[in-house]
Amino acid sequence: MQPSSNQAQMKSLSHCMEKMTAEGYTANFGVQDQHLQHMDSGHSYLPDQVHIVDFYRFEGITDPDDNSILYVIETNDGRKGMLVDAYGVYSNPDVDEFIKEVEDIKKKKGMEK
């Protein structure tokens, strides 16, 4: 069975990020000092203030070590955005630790639209 064109496109990190941006997930997040940080304002969030509404894993086309994960995030104060990290050997241990502390993590069953 061939994947639909939408499924094939969702295998691209850049396409997925464009789709999430179009859906209003425009904030750029990072992890610093055990907090999720909004990179533009510097506002920080604790794990219980963060909801991961979806996530996507991607493998590099030419290099199997080139793996990344995109977290789609909403915060308690209504900020919506994304956090990108490597996964596997090259993942950021600070991001890993923070994500382990987030209790509200969901995975949607697919990306229609």
C-alpha atoms as an extended CHARMM CRD file, in Angstrom:
* protein
*
       113  EXT
         1         1  MET       CA              0.0000000000        0.0000000000        0.0000000000  PROA      1               0.0000000000
         2         2  GLN       CA              1.4040000000        3.3840000000       -1.0080000000  PROA      2               0.0000000000
         3         3  PRO       CA              1.2640000000        6.2270000000        1.5350000000  PROA      3               0.0000000000
         4         4  SER       CA             -1.0010000000        9.1310000000        0.6530000000  PROA      4               0.0000000000
         5         5  SER       CA              0.7340000000       12.2940000000       -0.5720000000  PROA      5               0.0000000000
         6         6  ASN       CA             -0.0420000000       13.9040000000        2.8110000000  PROA      6               0.0000000000
         7         7  GLN       CA              1.5890000000       11.0050000000        4.6750000000  PROA      7               0.0000000000
         8         8  ALA       CA              4.6450000000       11.2020000000        2.4280000000  PROA      8               0.0000000000
         9         9  GLN       CA              4.9110000000       14.9600000000        2.9880000000  PROA      9               0.0000000000
        10        10  MET       CA              4.6600000000       14.5330000000        6.7590000000  PROA      10              0.0000000000
        11        11  LYS       CA              7.8940000000       12.5480000000        6.5910000000  PROA      11              0.0000000000
        12        12  SER       CA              9.6610000000       15.8680000000        6.0160000000  PROA      12              0.0000000000
        13        13  LEU       CA             10.5450000000       17.9260000000        9.0980000000  PROA      13              0.0000000000
        14        14  SER       CA             10.3250000000       21.1730000000        7.1410000000  PROA      14              0.0000000000
        15        15  HSD       CA              6.8700000000       20.3630000000        5.7440000000  PROA      15              0.0000000000
        16        16  CYS       CA              5.5880000000       19.3600000000        9.1670000000  PROA      16              0.0000000000
        17        17  MET       CA              6.9180000000       22.5900000000       10.6940000000  PROA      17              0.0000000000
        18        18  GLU       CA              5.2760000000       24.6410000000        7.9210000000  PROA      18              0.0000000000
        19        19  LYS       CA              1.9590000000       22.8850000000        8.5880000000  PROA      19              0.0000000000
        20        20  MET       CA              2.1940000000       23.4850000000       12.3360000000  PROA      20              0.0000000000
        21        21  THR       CA              3.1030000000       27.1570000000       11.7540000000  PROA      21              0.0000000000
        22        22  ALA       CA              0.0340000000       27.5120000000        9.5130000000  PROA      22              0.0000000000
        23        23  GLU       CA             -2.0480000000       26.0540000000       12.3590000000  PROA      23              0.0000000000
        24        24  GLY       CA             -0.7830000000       28.7510000000       14.7410000000  PROA      24              0.0000000000
        25        25  TYR       CA              2.1680000000       26.9730000000       16.3850000000  PROA      25              0.0000000000
        26        26  THR       CA              4.5680000000       29.8610000000       15.8360000000  PROA      26              0.0000000000
        27        27  ALA       CA              6.5380000000       30.0930000000       19.0920000000  PROA      27              0.0000000000
        28        28  ASN       CA             10.1050000000       28.8290000000       19.0600000000  PROA      28              0.0000000000
        29        29  PHE       CA             10.9630000000       26.9200000000       22.2340000000  PROA      29              0.0000000000
        30        30  GLY       CA             14.2060000000       25.6480000000       23.7250000000  PROA      30              0.0000000000
        31        31  VAL       CA             15.1730000000       24.0220000000       27.0270000000  PROA      31              0.0000000000
        32        32  GLN       CA             17.4440000000       25.7960000000       29.4620000000  PROA      32              0.0000000000
        33        33  ASP       CA             18.0370000000       25.2860000000       33.1870000000  PROA      33              0.0000000000
        34        34  GLN       CA             15.3420000000       22.5770000000       33.3870000000  PROA      34              0.0000000000
        35        35  HSD       CA             12.6800000000       24.9190000000       31.9560000000  PROA      35              0.0000000000
        36        36  LEU       CA             11.0400000000       25.2370000000       28.5690000000  PROA      36              0.0000000000
        37        37  GLN       CA             11.9550000000       28.6870000000       27.3280000000  PROA      37              0.0000000000
        38        38  HSD       CA             10.1610000000       30.8210000000       24.7660000000  PROA      38              0.0000000000
        39        39  MET       CA             13.1500000000       31.9320000000       22.7330000000  PROA      39              0.0000000000
        40        40  ASP       CA             11.7450000000       35.3490000000       21.7120000000  PROA      40              0.0000000000
        41        41  SER       CA             10.5620000000       36.5870000000       25.0990000000  PROA      41              0.0000000000
        42        42  GLY       CA             12.7320000000       34.5070000000       27.4240000000  PROA      42              0.0000000000
        43        43  HSD       CA              9.6270000000       33.4300000000       29.3910000000  PROA      43              0.0000000000
        44        44  SER       CA             10.1800000000       30.0610000000       31.0800000000  PROA      44              0.0000000000
        45        45  TYR       CA              7.7690000000       27.2030000000       31.7820000000  PROA      45              0.0000000000
        46        46  LEU       CA              7.9000000000       24.3150000000       34.2190000000  PROA      46              0.0000000000
        47        47  PRO       CA              6.9260000000       20.8340000000       32.9900000000  PROA      47              0.0000000000
        48        48  ASP       CA              3.4550000000       21.0680000000       34.5750000000  PROA      48              0.0000000000
        49        49  GLN       CA              2.7800000000       24.2360000000       32.5410000000  PROA      49              0.0000000000
        50        50  VAL       CA              3.4330000000       22.4680000000       29.2260000000  PROA      50              0.0000000000
        51        51  HSD       CA              1.2070000000       20.2520000000       27.0790000000  PROA      51              0.0000000000
        52        52  ILE       CA              2.7330000000       18.2990000000       24.2190000000  PROA      52              0.0000000000
        53        53  VAL       CA             -0.2090000000       17.9830000000       21.8530000000  PROA      53              0.0000000000
        54        54  ASP       CA              1.6680000000       15.9670000000       19.2370000000  PROA      54              0.0000000000
        55        55  PHE       CA              5.1410000000       14.8500000000       18.2030000000  PROA      55              0.0000000000
        56        56  TYR       CA              6.8020000000       13.5460000000       15.0470000000  PROA      56              0.0000000000
        57        57  ARG       CA             10.0220000000       11.6130000000       14.5200000000  PROA      57              0.0000000000
        58        58  PHE       CA             12.0770000000       11.9450000000       11.3590000000  PROA      58              0.0000000000
        59        59  GLU       CA             14.9850000000        9.9540000000        9.9890000000  PROA      59              0.0000000000
        60        60  GLY       CA             17.5870000000       11.4730000000        7.7140000000  PROA      60              0.0000000000
        61        61  ILE       CA             17.2880000000       10.4550000000        4.0760000000  PROA      61              0.0000000000
        62        62  THR       CA             21.0070000000        9.9950000000        3.4860000000  PROA      62              0.0000000000
        63        63  ASP       CA             22.2680000000        9.4250000000        7.0120000000  PROA      63              0.0000000000
        64        64  PRO       CA             20.4640000000        7.1300000000        9.4750000000  PROA      64              0.0000000000
        65        65  ASP       CA             22.2140000000        8.9760000000       12.3210000000  PROA      65              0.0000000000
        66        66  ASP       CA             20.4150000000       12.1780000000       11.2660000000  PROA      66              0.0000000000
        67        67  ASN       CA             17.3010000000       11.6950000000       13.4020000000  PROA      67              0.0000000000
        68        68  SER       CA             15.1160000000       14.4430000000       14.8040000000  PROA      68              0.0000000000
        69        69  ILE       CA             11.9190000000       14.8380000000       16.7510000000  PROA      69              0.0000000000
        70        70  LEU       CA              9.4400000000       17.7070000000       16.6020000000  PROA      70              0.0000000000
        71        71  TYR       CA              7.3350000000       18.4240000000       19.6910000000  PROA      71              0.0000000000
        72        72  VAL       CA              4.1610000000       20.4620000000       19.1400000000  PROA      72              0.0000000000
        73        73  ILE       CA              3.5660000000       22.3910000000       22.3500000000  PROA      73              0.0000000000
        74        74  GLU       CA              0.8940000000       24.4600000000       24.0600000000  PROA      74              0.0000000000
        75        75  THR       CA              1.5610000000       26.2280000000       27.3450000000  PROA      75              0.0000000000
        76        76  ASN       CA             -0.8320000000       27.0660000000       30.1830000000  PROA      76              0.0000000000
        77        77  ASP       CA             -0.8390000000       30.7400000000       29.1570000000  PROA      77              0.0000000000
        78        78  GLY       CA             -1.9010000000       29.9210000000       25.5840000000  PROA      78              0.0000000000
        79        79  ARG       CA              1.4250000000       30.1020000000       23.7870000000  PROA      79              0.0000000000
        80        80  LYS       CA              1.6510000000       27.5930000000       20.9140000000  PROA      80              0.0000000000
        81        81  GLY       CA              4.8730000000       26.5130000000       19.2760000000  PROA      81              0.0000000000
        82        82  MET       CA              7.4540000000       23.8540000000       18.5380000000  PROA      82              0.0000000000
        83        83  LEU       CA             10.5990000000       22.3430000000       19.9850000000  PROA      83              0.0000000000
        84        84  VAL       CA             12.9880000000       20.3950000000       17.7470000000  PROA      84              0.0000000000
        85        85  ASP       CA             15.6500000000       18.0310000000       19.0210000000  PROA      85              0.0000000000
        86        86  ALA       CA             17.7610000000       15.1870000000       17.7370000000  PROA      86              0.0000000000
        87        87  TYR       CA             16.8680000000       11.7790000000       19.0620000000  PROA      87              0.0000000000
        88        88  GLY       CA             18.9720000000        8.8160000000       19.8000000000  PROA      88              0.0000000000
        89        89  VAL       CA             22.6890000000        9.2330000000       20.3740000000  PROA      89              0.0000000000
        90        90  TYR       CA             22.7070000000       12.9350000000       19.4550000000  PROA      90              0.0000000000
        91        91  SER       CA             19.7290000000       14.0720000000       21.5190000000  PROA      91              0.0000000000
        92        92  ASN       CA             20.1300000000       16.9490000000       23.9520000000  PROA      92              0.0000000000
        93        93  PRO       CA             20.0790000000       15.4730000000       27.4860000000  PROA      93              0.0000000000
        94        94  ASP       CA             18.4720000000       18.6710000000       28.8490000000  PROA      94              0.0000000000
        95        95  VAL       CA             15.5570000000       18.3020000000       26.4190000000  PROA      95              0.0000000000
        96        96  ASP       CA             15.2590000000       14.5860000000       27.2350000000  PROA      96              0.0000000000
        97        97  GLU       CA             15.0600000000       15.2970000000       30.9670000000  PROA      97              0.0000000000
        98        98  PHE       CA             12.4980000000       18.0750000000       30.5210000000  PROA      98              0.0000000000
        99        99  ILE       CA             10.2670000000       15.9670000000       28.2500000000  PROA      99              0.0000000000
       100       100  LYS       CA             10.3420000000       13.0960000000       30.7740000000  PROA      100             0.0000000000
       101       101  GLU       CA              8.9150000000       15.5000000000       33.3740000000  PROA      101             0.0000000000
       102       102  VAL       CA              6.0030000000       16.6530000000       31.1670000000  PROA      102             0.0000000000
       103       103  GLU       CA              2.9440000000       14.6450000000       32.1690000000  PROA      103             0.0000000000
       104       104  ASP       CA              0.5680000000       15.7900000000       29.4130000000  PROA      104             0.0000000000
       105       105  ILE       CA              1.9000000000       14.1820000000       26.2240000000  PROA      105             0.0000000000
       106       106  LYS       CA             -0.4300000000       13.1160000000       23.4350000000  PROA      106             0.0000000000
       107       107  LYS       CA              0.0610000000       11.6480000000       19.9910000000  PROA      107             0.0000000000
       108       108  LYS       CA             -2.6000000000       12.3490000000       17.4050000000  PROA      108             0.0000000000
       109       109  LYS       CA             -3.5860000000        9.4140000000       15.2230000000  PROA      109             0.0000000000
       110       110  GLY       CA             -2.6590000000       11.0920000000       11.9410000000  PROA      110             0.0000000000
       111       111  MET       CA             -2.5720000000       14.3650000000       10.1710000000  PROA      111             0.0000000000
       112       112  GLU       CA             -5.6010000000       14.7940000000        8.0000000000  PROA      112             0.0000000000
       113       113  LYS       CA             -6.1110000000       17.9980000000        6.0500000000  PROA      113             0.0000000000
